[in-house]
């Protein structure tokens, strides 16, 4: 990737394009992020850039993180993430990365933690169909057949079963940037992104595959 930034999901809305089409968009508060550390191949074995984002009370900063920020002569912030950028050497400790790094028309990948749904059954979790709901039926929202009793006498790995749903890292790829508001540090992308409002996400330019 060539550019990346940490952002906070504000919410969803809709805007009109130039031809009058309504576009569903997600509003992301992108940065400003400060460069806390720049790693290089000679010293660290790989190249990357550490960015920080978000306000935090001084009493909530741990001693190890306080020392890390003091070494960079930077103000402690809530979130610290590392990105392996192609031109990491062009960044310097203390630089600021803002929403202006992205332009309208850019294609980006947005990563975040999806909404947690708790323990759910197969209908909600996997979209399976239910059984007959009429009186006398003993199969409504159950899992269904688990296989033969004598052969194979076991449940195959990978069978879709009830369990924890959501609260995992998800990445939505190839979203289009439709608007950038540098004054308010906002980036509007077409479509939805993982997580509830207020969730921390990362925005990076789409890697061509």
Short mmCIF file of C-alpha atoms in Angstrom, two decimals, residues 14-176:
data_model
loop_
_atom_site.label_atom_id
_atom_site.label_comp_id
_atom_site.label_asym_id
_atom_site.label_seq_id
_atom_site.Cartn_x
_atom_site.Cartn_y
_atom_site.Cartn_z
CA UNK A 14 -26.64 9.80 1.69
CA UNK A 15 -25.47 12.45 -0.75
CA UNK A 16 -26.29 13.40 -4.33
CA UNK A 17 -23.79 12.89 -7.12
CA UNK A 18 -23.33 15.41 -9.91
CA UNK A 19 -25.89 13.64 -12.09
CA UNK A 20 -28.47 13.59 -9.29
CA UNK A 21 -27.98 9.97 -8.22
CA UNK A 22 -28.39 9.25 -4.51
CA UNK A 23 -25.30 7.57 -3.07
CA UNK A 24 -25.30 5.75 0.30
CA UNK A 25 -22.10 6.76 2.07
CA UNK A 26 -20.28 6.16 5.34
CA UNK A 27 -18.78 9.20 7.05
CA UNK A 28 -15.31 8.59 8.50
CA UNK A 29 -13.39 11.02 10.70
CA UNK A 30 -9.91 10.45 9.30
CA UNK A 31 -7.07 11.79 11.40
CA UNK A 32 -5.23 13.95 11.92
CA UNK A 33 -2.68 11.26 12.78
CA UNK A 34 0.86 11.86 13.94
CA UNK A 35 3.87 9.80 12.90
CA UNK A 36 5.33 8.28 16.07
CA UNK A 37 7.93 5.91 14.60
CA UNK A 38 9.43 5.06 11.23
CA UNK A 39 10.97 1.60 10.91
CA UNK A 40 13.56 0.69 8.26
CA UNK A 41 14.95 -2.53 6.87
CA UNK A 42 18.48 -2.03 8.19
CA UNK A 43 17.49 -1.65 11.85
CA UNK A 44 14.12 -3.41 12.14
CA UNK A 45 14.16 -5.87 9.24
CA UNK A 46 11.20 -4.28 7.46
CA UNK A 47 9.79 -0.87 6.58
CA UNK A 48 6.71 0.59 8.23
CA UNK A 49 5.18 3.73 9.70
CA UNK A 50 3.49 3.98 13.12
CA UNK A 51 0.54 6.38 13.32
CA UNK A 52 -1.40 7.51 16.40
CA UNK A 53 -4.93 8.87 16.61
CA UNK A 54 -7.56 9.96 19.13
CA UNK A 55 -7.55 11.92 22.36
CA UNK A 56 -6.79 10.22 25.66
CA UNK A 57 -6.64 11.42 29.24
CA UNK A 58 -3.12 11.65 30.63
CA UNK A 59 -4.02 9.37 33.58
CA UNK A 60 -4.96 6.57 31.15
CA UNK A 61 -1.56 6.45 29.41
CA UNK A 62 0.56 3.49 30.55
CA UNK A 63 4.21 4.03 31.46
CA UNK A 64 5.58 1.99 28.51
CA UNK A 65 3.44 3.94 26.02
CA UNK A 66 4.34 7.23 27.69
CA UNK A 67 8.01 6.46 27.16
CA UNK A 68 7.35 5.47 23.54
CA UNK A 69 5.66 8.79 22.83
CA UNK A 70 8.26 10.81 24.72
CA UNK A 71 10.99 9.24 22.61
CA UNK A 72 9.19 10.57 19.53
CA UNK A 73 8.54 13.92 21.26
CA UNK A 74 4.83 13.34 20.53
CA UNK A 75 1.61 13.79 22.50
CA UNK A 76 0.16 10.44 23.69
CA UNK A 77 -2.96 9.36 21.80
CA UNK A 78 -5.48 6.57 22.24
CA UNK A 79 -4.80 4.43 19.15
CA UNK A 80 -1.43 3.34 17.76
CA UNK A 81 -1.24 1.33 14.54
CA UNK A 82 1.51 0.32 12.15
CA UNK A 83 1.31 0.32 8.36
CA UNK A 84 3.76 -1.20 5.91
CA UNK A 85 3.88 1.49 3.26
CA UNK A 86 5.91 1.37 0.08
CA UNK A 87 7.46 4.80 0.68
CA UNK A 88 7.94 4.60 4.44
CA UNK A 89 11.28 6.37 4.13
CA UNK A 90 9.54 9.54 2.97
CA UNK A 91 7.86 9.94 6.39
CA UNK A 92 9.52 11.59 9.38
CA UNK A 93 8.72 11.33 13.08
CA UNK A 94 6.42 14.22 13.97
CA UNK A 95 4.76 14.48 10.57
CA UNK A 96 0.98 14.77 10.41
CA UNK A 97 -1.17 12.61 8.15
CA UNK A 98 -4.63 14.03 7.44
CA UNK A 99 -7.62 13.30 5.22
CA UNK A 100 -5.96 15.33 2.45
CA UNK A 101 -3.85 12.24 1.71
CA UNK A 102 -6.89 10.82 -0.11
CA UNK A 103 -8.73 12.22 -3.11
CA UNK A 104 -12.16 11.80 -4.65
CA UNK A 105 -12.15 8.71 -6.85
CA UNK A 106 -9.55 6.81 -4.82
CA UNK A 107 -10.22 3.13 -4.16
CA UNK A 108 -9.69 2.12 -0.54
CA UNK A 109 -9.93 -0.89 1.79
CA UNK A 110 -11.54 -0.20 5.18
CA UNK A 111 -10.83 -2.57 8.09
CA UNK A 112 -12.59 -2.66 11.44
CA UNK A 113 -14.26 -4.85 14.05
CA UNK A 114 -17.75 -5.96 13.09
CA UNK A 115 -20.76 -5.61 15.39
CA UNK A 116 -20.99 -8.37 17.99
CA UNK A 117 -24.27 -10.33 17.80
CA UNK A 118 -23.59 -12.78 20.62
CA UNK A 119 -24.45 -16.48 20.42
CA UNK A 120 -26.78 -17.08 17.45
CA UNK A 121 -28.41 -20.03 15.74
CA UNK A 122 -27.84 -21.25 12.21
CA UNK A 123 -30.71 -19.28 10.67
CA UNK A 124 -29.34 -15.88 11.67
CA UNK A 125 -25.67 -16.85 11.61
CA UNK A 126 -25.59 -18.74 8.30
CA UNK A 127 -28.88 -17.89 6.62
CA UNK A 128 -30.27 -21.43 6.75
CA UNK A 129 -33.96 -22.15 6.12
CA UNK A 130 -36.34 -23.08 8.94
CA UNK A 131 -38.51 -26.18 9.17
CA UNK A 132 -42.32 -26.39 9.07
CA UNK A 133 -43.99 -24.14 11.63
CA UNK A 134 -47.27 -26.09 11.70
CA UNK A 135 -48.55 -27.88 14.81
CA UNK A 136 -46.90 -31.23 15.39
CA UNK A 137 -43.61 -30.42 13.74
CA UNK A 138 -40.59 -31.04 15.93
CA UNK A 139 -38.28 -29.10 13.64
CA UNK A 140 -38.59 -25.30 13.54
CA UNK A 141 -35.28 -23.49 13.89
CA UNK A 142 -33.06 -26.42 14.82
CA UNK A 143 -29.76 -27.26 13.13
CA UNK A 144 -31.19 -30.14 11.11
CA UNK A 145 -29.57 -33.40 10.07
CA UNK A 146 -26.16 -34.00 11.60
CA UNK A 147 -25.33 -36.99 9.40
CA UNK A 148 -25.81 -40.74 9.62
CA UNK A 149 -25.77 -42.51 12.99
CA UNK A 150 -23.78 -45.60 12.04
CA UNK A 151 -21.72 -44.11 9.24
CA UNK A 152 -19.80 -41.82 9.52
CA UNK A 153 -20.83 -41.66 13.24
CA UNK A 154 -19.39 -38.17 13.56
CA UNK A 155 -19.91 -34.58 12.50
CA UNK A 156 -17.66 -33.39 9.69
CA UNK A 157 -15.35 -30.46 10.31
CA UNK A 158 -16.64 -27.18 8.97
CA UNK A 159 -20.33 -27.93 9.46
CA UNK A 160 -22.29 -24.73 9.99
CA UNK A 161 -23.50 -24.72 13.58
CA UNK A 162 -24.71 -22.18 16.16
CA UNK A 163 -22.03 -20.08 17.79
CA UNK A 164 -20.52 -16.65 18.36
CA UNK A 165 -21.50 -14.20 15.60
CA UNK A 166 -19.71 -10.95 14.83
CA UNK A 167 -17.05 -9.11 16.84
CA UNK A 168 -14.30 -10.13 14.40
CA UNK A 169 -11.99 -8.13 12.17
CA UNK A 170 -13.50 -7.50 8.75
CA UNK A 171 -12.18 -5.72 5.68
CA UNK A 172 -14.41 -4.21 2.99
CA UNK A 173 -12.37 -3.89 -0.18
CA UNK A 174 -12.43 -1.53 -3.16
CA UNK A 175 -14.69 1.19 -1.75
CA UNK A 176 -14.84 4.45 -3.66
#
